[in-house]
Amino acid sequence: MNRKDNVTQDEPSGPLMADVARLAGVAISTVSRALANPGRVNEKTRAKIDAAAKQLGYTPNAMARSLRVGKPNTIMIILPGSLYYGASQIIPQVLQSINKSLIKAGYNLMIANLDRDETSERYILDLAFGGTARGVIILSSKLPEVDGRSLAQAGLPVVSMLLDMSDAGTPSVVTNDRAAVRAVSRELVGLGHRRFFYLAGPEGNYHDVERYAGVVEALAEAGLGEDAVVRSGGSLDYQQGFRIGLEGVADFEALENRPTAVIATSDDMAISFMSGIRKLGLRIPEDVSVVSFDGSPVCAFCTPPLSTIEQPVEEMGQAAAALLLEAIENGPPTPASCTVVPSRLITRESMAPPALSR
Amino acid sequence: MNRKDNVTQDEPSGPLMADVARLAGVAISTVSRALANPGRVNEKTRAKIDAAAKQLGYTPNAMARSLRVGKPNTIMIILPGSLYYGASQIIPQVLQSINKSLIKAGYNLMIANLDRDETSERYILDLAFGGTARGVIILSSKLPEVDGRSLAQAGLPVVSMLLDMSDAGTPSVVTNDRAAVRAVSRELVGLGHRRFFYLAGPEGNYHDVERYAGVVEALAEAGLGEDAVVRSGGSLDYQQGFRIGLEGVADFEALENRPTAVIATSDDMAISFMSGIRKLGLRIPEDVSVVSFDGSPVCAFCTPPLSTIEQPVEEMGQAAAALLLEAIENGPPTPASCTVVPSRLITRESMAPPALSR
DNA sequence: TTGTAAGCGTTATCAC
DNA sequence: GTGATAACGCTTACAA
């Protein structure tokens, strides 16, 4: 069956390089060169080829190319179990930022979702070992690993985002969780607060460890012990932020000597917490100051407008993409680097001096 | 150079089918069969092959497979310019839902971002015509098209989500924008409201047309004319929801005879609008009722808790994926179908009878 | 500068 | 039931 017949096939596959070559009256390899290295071919023939390609509406087959070259142009991004939180747009923003950077460099973004089950891990590993991915950006804490195969052994450049995994040899891009929380805690101390309430993410989680450490360090600086802060939450995931906040309200209410300042480790927690606290008849910030982490735009419209530590997602995405591209070009940095992009506190009306100290 | 040496190469490429064949003492083609059609090969040799494959940690090369078979296993999802809104998690939820369905069917999800520039359109078309994608799910209004190539001509199954493009021949999955808004408008009329304020998305946009029509229809049923509703917004994108709401506050304030009910076409609009309205000293719902569209979880924690029409993103994602898979199997439905998954009104405290009617 | 030909790692069509 | 062998669409030595 002739190639030219393919218009009438049931599976039309578009014009091939061979078609372009025929139309331009040159060899197929010349077409390849003209398209890839326009410099290494006669100006005149190149024009002929370009014309032929345009006329046929030719698009090179990316898979054939990748197969031959041995280097796919797909980057895999491994996202945590759930892509969405209550209000923050961290994941979509990161996705967008990374995608933009990668496209500019000629790569495609394939998304993979790392649930905690074997199926999804196996799926990811197939992508990695099956020659589909050229590199990986991971937003989850654990490198996929199942029956002997581990992402670490796939020979692929891997960059971690949001979590610092540089100790484990994976170059990372994070924000300064600890320092940012330390700074805002310091600010609360400066306002006169002496008793704190901390809304925690899952205990042991990187973010929670870092952020809590920030609080404790600030307190220590002020001569306060860890008993100046009572922790709430700790068992639920960040995706459950609203629930953590709500349960926090109950914990808070039950407290004998109530804290005057609340540090929430996500906007979701703070938002539901504030809502519950106000229902209790307590005022924010008069009775209790609140500050949180993430920087969701919606915080500006909360009652009252919520102070929040804004994560530099855009920049982190760019940095991660750059790091990965660099690793693809020149191999991974040794030792694994950790790029930290600072967060920025957005001060709004939810923080004030405690009523008692007035 | 021997294949076995590849451990020491600079670009280790993992074990090949040939390696498995050698280890199992069979021909390559037998390995291929054993892995793909385990039924069509002797039980004993299959076991040998499986063992060899496992021992070597063999993962088939997906691109070589796709190239040979002529059918890639990647689905492309085309997302609108900006992935994130102020508070709603529509895009990430859709992404997650679709990804889940597709993975189950053996496909990968590649994301493409349709900005309004030629570069991104060309990029998408390259993916479509370049044999990378097997099918497309599009969440944007316009099919990419640049210098002669149009996604419509790529010979790929396409399914539209959120927007009804079935008239243009693209099977679609949408929610019942119009009916849902009509129902809630009816409810407001029932509460006694007679003057309405409508916060609009970009004029002419599918969603805006549908939702506004819903309002007008409900008013007509109640014997009210289109003059019973004043429109605000209309020039900004949904991504700018917060700003639309804020500008809406100014419009509202300037009104002589103020409406008592506000219908916002996104949660973002409603959230910033409520915030602004309350700053004006007006009470919600006593002075003005508010209802919006999207169903962001954060609405539950607004002041007051916001009634919102919840989009069935999960179901729409599943439906879109199912439709696409069906189209891949058996070709697109003719005429193009339009699946509508109903939205659900979540009633909270932001709606009440107008003060005047009490 | 251009053409020839040998792969890239699979799958599928044949014979055996 | 299994084994050669020819594709899939492209790139790249190497030869001309």
XYZ file of C-alpha atoms (C1' of nucleotides) in Angstrom:
748
model
C 0.000 0.000 0.000
C 1.416 3.315 -0.971
C 2.224 5.932 1.611
C 0.290 8.427 -0.434
C -2.842 6.456 0.154
C -2.732 7.123 3.817
C -5.272 9.870 3.548
C -7.803 7.165 3.053
C -6.479 4.843 5.742
C -8.445 4.393 8.890
C -5.490 5.674 10.865
C -4.076 8.640 9.028
C -0.654 9.298 10.428
C 0.251 12.538 8.776
C 3.067 13.325 6.393
C 6.459 11.820 7.089
C 9.904 13.109 6.635
C 10.077 10.886 3.586
C 7.155 12.746 2.080
C 8.857 16.051 2.617
C 12.054 14.688 1.097
C 10.219 13.445 -1.956
C 8.411 16.717 -2.476
C 11.606 18.704 -2.057
C 13.521 16.309 -4.244
C 16.207 15.566 -1.693
C 17.232 12.723 0.532
C 15.506 12.086 3.797
C 18.650 12.737 5.771
C 18.947 16.138 4.219
C 15.522 17.006 5.455
C 16.485 15.873 8.917
C 19.524 18.073 8.863
C 17.719 21.052 7.399
C 15.216 20.890 10.193
C 17.686 20.337 13.016
C 20.846 22.133 11.876
C 19.685 24.683 9.321
C 23.249 25.899 9.163
C 24.719 22.691 7.849
C 22.750 22.671 4.659
C 22.683 24.743 1.504
C 20.533 27.807 1.812
C 18.675 26.991 -1.340
C 17.826 23.407 -0.559
C 16.858 24.429 2.924
C 14.321 26.846 1.478
C 12.937 24.108 -0.752
C 12.648 21.784 2.217
C 11.031 24.361 4.413
C 8.513 25.067 1.706
C 7.759 21.400 1.217
C 7.381 20.868 4.947
C 5.037 23.783 5.290
C 3.042 22.739 2.283
C 2.508 19.279 3.673
C 1.931 20.526 7.178
C 4.742 18.317 8.352
C 5.370 17.796 12.058
C 8.272 15.577 13.086
C 7.388 12.555 15.146
C 8.675 13.256 18.609
C 8.770 9.667 19.744
C 10.756 8.407 16.825
C 13.191 11.172 17.446
C 13.472 10.481 21.151
C 13.877 6.793 20.535
C 16.677 7.314 18.096
C 18.433 9.959 20.130
C 17.963 8.043 23.345
C 16.764 11.104 25.192
C 13.088 11.731 25.696
C 11.975 15.296 26.119
C 9.465 14.656 28.836
C 9.866 15.700 32.423
C 7.817 13.943 35.029
C 6.483 15.798 38.002
C 5.492 13.728 40.979
C 2.801 15.349 43.032
C 1.606 14.373 46.476
C -1.537 12.330 46.934
C -3.977 15.144 46.790
C -3.473 18.045 44.464
C -5.688 20.448 46.230
C -5.928 22.109 49.530
C -8.787 24.184 50.796
C -7.727 27.570 49.612
C -4.073 27.699 48.697
C -3.017 27.381 45.126
C 0.455 26.102 45.748
C 0.331 23.061 43.518
C -1.274 24.686 40.483
C 1.044 27.645 40.765
C 4.072 25.429 40.977
C 2.817 23.386 38.062
C 2.322 26.445 35.970
C 5.666 27.920 36.822
C 7.550 24.714 36.121
C 5.669 24.030 32.941
C 6.483 27.460 31.634
C 10.179 27.089 32.305
C 10.334 23.628 30.824
C 8.466 24.416 27.652
C 10.867 27.230 27.031
C 13.630 24.655 27.129
C 11.794 22.287 24.816
C 10.440 19.846 27.343
C 6.988 18.542 28.068
C 5.514 18.053 31.481
C 3.930 14.792 32.436
C 2.165 14.576 35.731
C 2.224 11.660 38.066
C 0.373 11.401 41.274
C 2.050 9.705 44.158
C -0.608 8.164 46.278
C 0.609 5.874 48.945
C -0.263 2.743 47.030
C 1.921 0.369 45.108
C 0.069 0.880 41.881
C 0.966 4.506 41.599
C 4.551 3.869 42.602
C 4.870 1.171 40.000
C 3.364 3.510 37.451
C 5.905 6.177 38.238
C 8.769 3.733 38.091
C 7.605 2.452 34.738
C 7.702 5.992 33.458
C 11.163 6.473 34.862
C 12.691 3.177 33.795
C 10.700 2.890 30.609
C 12.514 5.693 28.919
C 9.583 8.072 29.007
C 11.052 10.615 31.352
C 14.228 12.572 31.022
C 14.128 13.984 34.514
C 11.935 14.210 37.557
C 10.692 16.906 39.857
C 9.227 15.556 43.028
C 6.995 17.320 45.517
C 6.549 14.382 47.771
C 8.672 13.242 50.621
C 9.505 9.732 49.613
C 11.186 8.476 46.487
C 8.987 5.809 44.913
C 10.356 2.345 45.383
C 8.741 -0.982 44.793
C 10.008 -4.510 44.333
C 13.626 -3.629 44.022
C 13.317 -0.732 41.650
C 13.833 2.687 43.160
C 13.601 6.037 41.485
C 17.036 6.743 42.834
C 18.471 3.983 40.637
C 16.737 5.042 37.460
C 19.714 7.088 36.413
C 17.488 10.111 36.038
C 18.148 13.579 37.355
C 15.769 14.257 40.223
C 15.024 17.540 41.919
C 12.934 17.881 45.037
C 10.680 20.840 45.614
C 9.190 22.234 48.806
C 10.977 19.576 50.834
C 14.671 19.549 51.505
C 15.978 16.155 50.458
C 19.525 17.232 49.837
C 20.720 15.101 52.728
C 19.491 12.096 50.820
C 21.389 13.249 47.768
C 18.536 14.923 45.924
C 19.104 18.554 45.013
C 16.269 20.560 46.499
C 14.475 23.839 46.250
C 12.644 24.985 49.318
C 11.553 28.071 51.100
C 12.937 29.122 54.445
C 10.145 27.566 56.465
C 11.968 27.773 59.736
C 13.372 31.271 59.442
C 10.099 32.681 58.171
C 8.172 31.260 61.087
C 10.885 32.330 63.455
C 10.631 35.871 62.155
C 6.903 36.091 62.527
C 7.041 34.500 65.971
C 9.580 37.078 66.947
C 7.208 39.731 65.720
C 4.434 38.346 67.870
C 6.732 38.311 70.871
C 7.567 41.901 70.081
C 3.886 42.750 70.135
C 3.765 41.457 73.667
C 2.513 37.917 73.214
C 3.762 35.367 75.684
C 1.483 32.404 75.223
C 1.229 30.724 71.816
C -0.999 28.250 70.104
C 0.480 26.251 67.266
C -1.651 24.518 64.648
C 0.416 21.643 63.328
C 0.491 19.577 60.189
C 1.291 15.865 60.390
C 3.805 15.230 63.105
C 7.272 14.518 61.808
C 6.506 16.038 58.430
C 9.346 18.145 57.095
C 7.310 21.334 57.082
C 5.976 20.785 60.531
C 9.365 20.063 61.996
C 10.863 23.132 60.408
C 8.056 25.493 61.223
C 7.718 24.394 64.775
C 11.441 24.718 65.255
C 11.084 28.301 64.070
C 8.570 29.025 66.786
C 10.645 27.414 69.480
C 13.770 29.258 68.424
C 12.017 32.608 68.544
C 10.658 31.866 71.963
C 14.047 30.803 73.186
C 15.517 34.076 71.996
C 12.934 35.833 74.140
C 13.776 33.710 77.127
C 10.611 31.688 76.777
C 10.516 27.931 77.043
C 8.703 25.438 74.911
C 5.954 25.473 77.502
C 4.945 28.858 76.175
C 3.409 27.146 73.173
C 0.671 24.573 73.061
C 0.430 22.395 69.995
C -2.786 21.340 68.341
C -3.278 19.036 65.393
C -0.394 16.832 64.371
C -2.283 13.838 63.148
C -3.942 15.094 59.989
C -2.517 15.881 56.603
C -2.178 19.405 55.279
C -5.005 18.609 52.882
C -7.223 18.424 55.937
C -6.349 21.946 56.976
C -9.907 23.083 57.584
C -10.515 20.211 59.933
C -7.291 20.843 61.781
C -8.373 24.419 62.338
C -11.780 23.382 63.547
C -10.395 20.831 65.956
C -7.933 23.472 67.019
C -10.819 25.667 68.065
C -12.063 22.960 70.394
C -8.589 22.454 71.812
C -8.189 26.177 72.237
C -11.509 26.607 73.950
C -10.676 23.892 76.445
C -7.518 25.645 77.511
C -7.316 27.047 81.024
C -4.954 29.867 80.375
C -5.592 30.715 76.771
C -2.798 31.748 74.445
C -3.060 35.153 72.828
C -1.348 34.325 69.579
C -1.998 31.575 67.090
C 0.475 30.347 64.528
C -1.186 28.214 61.902
C 1.000 26.225 59.556
C -1.362 26.626 56.652
C -3.910 29.170 55.555
C -6.643 26.590 55.625
C -6.062 25.943 59.289
C -6.113 29.624 60.075
C -9.238 30.298 58.066
C -11.388 27.658 59.690
C -9.855 28.432 63.061
C -10.730 32.105 62.808
C -14.205 31.251 61.738
C -14.677 29.008 64.756
C -13.051 31.397 67.194
C -15.322 34.218 66.155
C -18.326 31.998 66.650
C -17.095 31.586 70.205
C -17.439 35.317 70.587
C -13.740 35.952 70.663
C -12.382 38.802 68.627
C -9.451 38.754 66.243
C -7.005 40.342 66.762
C -8.193 41.907 70.023
C -8.499 38.615 71.892
C -6.284 36.480 69.757
C -3.802 37.224 67.008
C -3.538 34.841 64.090
C -0.910 34.345 61.435
C -0.494 31.538 58.968
C 1.603 30.007 56.243
C 1.118 29.812 52.467
C 0.012 33.201 51.247
C -3.252 32.259 49.587
C -4.760 35.312 47.922
C -8.038 34.681 49.693
C -6.477 35.645 53.013
C -6.855 39.281 52.038
C -10.612 38.893 52.219
C -10.927 37.001 55.441
C -12.511 38.456 58.543
C -10.279 40.027 59.575
C -7.772 40.080 56.708
C -5.244 37.427 57.573
C -1.522 37.888 57.927
C 0.230 35.093 56.134
C 3.668 33.993 55.102
C 3.651 33.882 51.350
C 5.507 31.047 49.700
C 7.482 32.102 46.638
C 6.006 29.379 44.493
C 6.738 31.013 41.195
C 10.413 31.442 41.985
C 10.712 28.003 43.509
C 9.244 26.505 40.377
C 11.671 28.364 38.201
C 14.570 27.394 40.381
C 13.585 23.742 40.388
C 13.235 23.699 36.631
C 16.577 25.419 36.196
C 18.244 22.997 38.576
C 16.809 20.030 36.735
C 17.839 21.315 33.330
C 21.306 21.938 34.667
C 21.441 18.405 36.037
C 20.319 17.035 32.691
C 23.090 18.932 30.940
C 25.963 18.486 33.304
C 24.952 15.845 35.753
C 23.732 16.404 39.290
C 25.622 18.715 41.609
C 27.716 16.988 44.229
C 27.065 17.257 46.994
C 23.355 17.795 46.413
C 22.544 21.457 46.658
C 19.674 23.041 48.517
C 18.380 26.267 47.093
C 16.280 28.263 49.482
C 13.995 30.973 48.243
C 12.785 33.151 51.091
C 9.142 33.526 51.958
C 7.666 36.916 52.647
C 5.343 37.892 55.450
C 2.253 39.733 54.333
C 1.076 41.706 57.305
C -2.621 42.314 57.608
C -5.068 42.952 60.403
C -5.076 39.624 62.167
C -2.072 40.471 64.327
C -2.066 42.974 67.177
C -0.787 43.357 70.712
C -2.587 41.108 73.172
C -5.449 42.728 75.094
C -3.863 42.092 78.475
C -0.739 44.025 77.711
C -2.592 47.186 76.748
C 30.731 -2.701 22.177
C 28.845 -5.291 24.048
C 25.436 -4.587 25.497
C 26.637 -6.060 28.772
C 29.110 -3.260 29.064
C 26.423 -0.719 29.364
C 26.713 -0.623 33.095
C 29.916 1.253 32.618
C 28.620 3.535 29.876
C 28.023 7.152 30.669
C 24.384 6.742 29.717
C 23.160 3.517 31.241
C 19.945 2.612 29.524
C 18.767 -0.307 31.556
C 18.219 -3.893 30.504
C 16.613 -4.539 27.139
C 14.201 -7.115 25.978
C 17.167 -8.778 24.329
C 18.847 -9.133 27.689
C 15.797 -10.808 29.128
C 15.608 -13.102 26.130
C 19.232 -14.097 26.493
C 18.881 -14.767 30.201
C 15.736 -16.793 29.688
C 17.229 -18.618 26.746
C 14.465 -17.721 24.317
C 13.975 -15.417 21.347
C 13.204 -11.744 21.720
C 9.846 -12.153 20.098
C 8.883 -14.719 22.668
C 9.663 -12.316 25.443
C 7.537 -9.692 23.799
C 4.654 -12.098 23.547
C 5.054 -13.402 27.057
C 4.855 -9.889 28.408
C 1.968 -8.731 26.262
C -0.111 -11.873 25.704
C 0.806 -14.193 28.539
C -1.844 -16.560 27.234
C -0.204 -17.189 23.917
C 2.950 -18.688 25.305
C 3.840 -21.868 27.127
C 3.311 -21.608 30.835
C 6.792 -22.858 31.558
C 8.689 -20.516 29.277
C 6.553 -17.660 30.499
C 7.661 -18.350 34.041
C 11.288 -18.413 32.948
C 10.841 -15.123 31.168
C 9.069 -13.490 34.071
C 11.833 -14.580 36.353
C 14.513 -13.259 34.042
C 12.698 -9.968 33.652
C 12.326 -9.544 37.380
C 15.904 -10.503 38.014
C 17.154 -7.892 35.594
C 14.652 -5.318 36.730
C 13.441 -5.039 33.190
C 11.022 -2.280 32.207
C 9.836 -2.145 28.606
C 10.642 1.001 26.718
C 7.366 2.800 26.271
C 8.458 4.937 23.378
C 9.747 2.090 21.306
C 6.482 0.358 21.910
C 4.396 3.356 20.971
C 6.463 3.977 17.895
C 6.035 0.464 16.677
C 2.373 0.212 17.536
C 1.636 3.646 16.205
C -0.413 4.552 19.228
C 1.095 6.593 21.998
C -0.343 6.202 25.436
C -0.249 9.828 26.372
C -3.278 12.033 26.738
C -2.811 15.753 26.518
C -4.846 18.075 28.636
C -5.076 21.655 27.505
C -5.633 24.053 30.336
C -6.573 27.690 30.122
C -3.974 30.405 30.460
C -3.908 30.537 34.197
C -4.245 27.427 36.272
C -5.293 29.079 39.438
C -8.077 31.178 40.693
C -8.278 32.889 44.021
C -9.892 30.177 46.029
C -11.525 27.549 43.894
C -9.744 24.318 43.206
C -11.487 23.488 39.991
C -8.452 22.918 37.843
C -6.455 20.797 40.267
C -9.510 18.739 41.105
C -10.261 18.148 37.465
C -6.643 17.279 36.833
C -6.623 14.795 39.626
C -9.860 13.197 38.623
C -8.874 12.845 34.997
C -5.430 11.597 35.820
C -6.855 8.915 38.052
C -9.244 7.663 35.401
C -6.614 7.689 32.703
C -3.939 5.912 34.655
C -6.397 3.160 35.377
C -6.768 2.752 31.633
C -3.028 2.742 31.054
C -2.554 6.291 29.878
C -0.313 9.104 30.983
C -1.341 12.690 31.332
C 0.664 15.434 29.744
C -0.263 18.972 30.527
C -0.274 21.816 28.089
C -1.059 25.370 28.886
C -2.962 27.363 26.358
C -1.956 30.940 26.708
C -3.151 33.207 24.021
C 0.169 33.323 22.228
C 1.275 31.549 19.118
C 4.139 29.809 20.845
C 1.925 27.815 23.117
C -0.480 26.972 20.331
C 2.346 25.759 18.181
C 3.636 23.720 21.063
C 0.289 22.055 21.510
C -0.047 21.354 17.824
C 3.403 19.802 17.759
C 2.325 17.485 20.503
C -0.840 16.612 18.648
C 0.626 16.192 15.179
C 3.942 14.860 16.357
C 2.507 11.579 17.506
C 2.968 12.296 21.172
C -0.688 12.437 22.117
C -3.350 9.842 21.663
C -6.201 12.091 22.635
C -6.943 15.511 24.013
C -9.054 16.955 26.760
C -9.493 20.661 26.458
C -10.656 23.099 29.103
C -10.295 26.140 26.975
C -12.731 27.693 24.610
C -10.801 27.753 21.421
C -9.178 24.900 19.546
C -5.521 25.779 18.940
C -4.842 26.697 15.359
C -1.813 28.283 13.813
C -0.491 28.537 10.302
C -2.849 26.099 8.754
C -2.678 23.387 11.338
C -5.682 23.055 13.581
C -6.204 20.661 16.432
C -9.420 19.673 14.749
C -7.467 18.230 11.838
C -5.000 16.269 13.904
C -7.126 13.175 13.676
C -7.142 12.939 17.435
C -10.139 12.367 19.642
C -10.895 15.581 21.504
C -13.210 16.098 24.431
C -14.126 19.472 25.831
C -14.679 20.019 29.513
C -16.532 22.770 31.356
C -17.475 24.383 28.057
C -20.045 23.004 25.692
C -18.406 22.747 22.291
C -20.640 20.039 20.947
C -22.059 22.429 18.371
C -18.590 22.676 16.906
C -18.387 18.894 16.784
C -16.433 18.350 19.986
C -18.060 16.021 22.499
C -18.370 17.918 25.748
C -18.857 17.470 29.438
C -20.308 20.388 31.291
C -22.372 21.229 34.277
C -25.816 22.742 34.033
C -24.663 26.325 34.474
C -27.886 27.844 33.311
C -30.318 25.633 35.161
C -28.352 25.827 38.384
C -28.303 29.592 38.334
C -31.954 29.657 37.331
C -32.812 27.502 40.313
C -30.967 29.630 42.797
C -32.371 32.819 41.287
C -35.808 31.348 41.654
C -35.028 30.660 45.255
C -34.018 34.266 45.813
C -37.217 35.435 44.176
C -39.070 33.097 46.478
C -37.385 34.725 49.451
C -38.852 38.000 48.326
C -36.014 39.586 46.395
C -36.969 41.780 43.467
C -33.809 43.661 42.626
C -30.676 41.750 41.669
C -27.018 42.454 41.229
C -25.083 40.180 38.898
C -21.307 39.862 39.030
C -20.215 38.807 35.576
C -17.226 37.055 34.085
C -15.906 38.135 30.694
C -18.756 39.199 28.488
C -19.607 36.647 25.849
C -17.827 33.875 27.695
C -19.736 30.610 27.619
C -20.178 30.495 31.371
C -21.265 34.059 31.597
C -23.798 33.723 28.832
C -25.271 30.598 30.377
C -25.350 31.831 33.921
C -26.803 35.189 33.075
C -29.463 33.513 30.970
C -30.362 31.488 34.034
C -30.955 34.637 36.026
C -33.033 36.254 33.319
C -35.148 33.160 32.865
C -35.927 32.944 36.566
C -36.890 36.583 36.656
C -39.107 36.165 33.632
C -40.908 33.304 35.325
C -41.629 35.677 38.185
C -42.886 38.331 35.823
C -39.780 40.417 36.281
C -37.964 42.019 33.386
C -34.271 42.178 32.696
C -34.308 45.615 34.305
C -34.639 43.881 37.650
C -30.973 42.955 37.445
C -27.970 45.194 37.171
C -24.784 43.725 35.794
C -21.325 44.466 37.064
C -18.003 43.236 35.752
C -17.920 41.759 32.297
C -14.485 42.853 31.214
C -12.183 40.803 33.402
C -11.306 37.147 33.304
C -12.478 34.671 35.914
C -8.918 34.550 37.188
C -9.445 38.142 38.272
C -12.430 37.226 40.397
C -11.313 39.125 43.467
C -10.938 42.296 41.494
C -14.307 41.846 39.858
C -15.875 41.556 43.284
C -14.092 44.635 44.548
C -15.099 46.703 41.561
C -18.562 45.318 42.014
C -18.660 46.832 45.483
C -18.002 50.267 44.017
C -20.667 49.741 41.372
C -23.079 48.549 44.002
C -22.436 51.438 46.314
C -23.074 53.911 43.548
C -26.497 52.489 42.869
C -29.533 54.634 43.626
C -31.961 51.887 44.386
C -29.775 49.105 45.659
C -30.496 45.484 44.841
C -31.071 43.145 47.744
C -29.620 40.018 46.206
C -26.257 39.409 44.601
C -25.468 36.583 42.243
C -21.758 36.158 41.764
C -20.543 33.923 38.985
C -17.550 32.722 40.925
C -16.681 32.266 44.561
C -13.788 34.654 44.256
C -16.095 37.443 43.179
C -18.460 36.756 46.040
C -15.712 36.560 48.618
C -14.120 39.897 47.832
C -17.525 41.444 47.286
C -18.749 40.374 50.708
C -15.597 41.641 52.286
C -16.067 45.033 50.653
C -19.769 45.232 51.361
C -19.248 44.593 55.034
C -16.654 47.331 55.165
C -19.381 49.614 53.885
C -21.352 48.760 56.987
C -23.891 46.662 55.170
C -24.889 43.346 56.643
C -25.069 40.008 54.893
C -27.645 38.563 54.590
C -29.801 41.158 56.343
C -29.099 43.949 53.898
C -27.948 41.919 50.961
C -28.063 38.245 50.136
C -25.159 36.682 48.272
C -24.799 33.458 46.375
C -22.031 32.323 44.074
C -20.763 29.667 41.724
C -18.008 27.049 42.080
C -18.355 25.444 45.460
C -14.913 26.164 46.881
C -14.562 24.553 50.284
C -13.434 27.839 51.747
C -16.941 29.269 51.342
C -17.976 27.411 54.450
C -15.679 29.622 56.492
C -16.535 32.975 55.031
C -18.308 35.686 56.988
C -21.064 34.755 56.767
C -20.773 31.230 55.387
C -21.417 31.574 51.701
C -24.057 29.756 49.711
C -22.523 28.459 46.532
C -23.317 26.277 43.594
C -20.904 23.400 43.728
C -19.492 22.193 40.451
C -19.252 18.402 40.200
C -15.641 18.478 39.134
C -14.839 14.952 40.125
C -17.708 13.512 38.116
C -17.075 15.772 35.170
C -13.476 14.655 35.104
C -14.475 11.028 35.144
C -17.042 11.579 32.449
C -14.599 13.412 30.236
C -12.006 10.697 30.630
C -14.573 8.002 29.890
C -15.785 9.859 26.834
C -12.276 10.242 25.536
C -11.394 6.617 26.071
C -14.573 5.628 24.312
C -13.709 7.895 21.408
C -10.253 6.374 21.231
C -11.749 2.907 21.064
C -14.674 3.427 18.789
C -14.273 6.807 17.248
C -16.061 9.982 18.243
C -19.820 9.958 18.731
C -21.803 11.521 15.929
C -23.279 13.921 16.413
C -21.048 15.179 19.164
C -22.610 14.478 22.522
C -22.907 16.846 25.419
C -22.907 15.247 28.824
C -24.202 17.466 31.554
C -23.509 16.704 35.177
C -25.702 18.760 37.451
C -24.316 21.170 39.988
C -25.644 21.250 43.496
C -26.531 24.279 45.552
C -24.972 24.339 48.984
C -27.166 26.542 51.103
C -25.498 28.471 53.870
C -26.141 31.675 55.732
C -25.546 34.259 53.059
C -29.081 34.084 51.722
C -32.157 35.403 53.510
C -35.315 37.358 52.810
C -34.649 41.028 52.081
C -35.029 43.412 54.988
C -37.720 45.463 53.302
C -40.092 42.576 52.906
C -40.062 41.643 56.544
C 26.938 19.804 0.689
C 24.270 15.703 0.091
C 23.084 10.676 -0.043
C 23.390 5.815 1.869
C 22.595 2.919 5.434
C 22.637 1.368 10.070
C 20.434 1.588 13.992
C 17.072 3.203 18.518
C 13.804 -0.976 21.327
C 9.832 -2.593 20.463
C 5.809 -5.448 17.997
C 3.828 -8.250 14.389
C 3.989 -11.282 10.460
C 5.513 -14.908 9.009
C 7.461 -19.541 8.714
C 8.953 -23.496 11.252
C 4.530 -22.670 20.734
C 8.599 -20.390 19.210
C 12.045 -18.014 16.298
C 13.709 -15.009 12.421
C 12.882 -10.723 10.448
C 10.828 -6.675 8.833
C 8.925 -2.592 10.123
C 7.696 2.077 13.191
C 9.937 7.399 11.842
C 13.730 9.423 12.783
C 19.130 10.668 13.434
C 23.868 10.249 12.362
C 28.267 8.260 10.918
C 30.256 7.593 6.866
C 30.795 7.698 2.050
C 30.345 10.128 -2.209
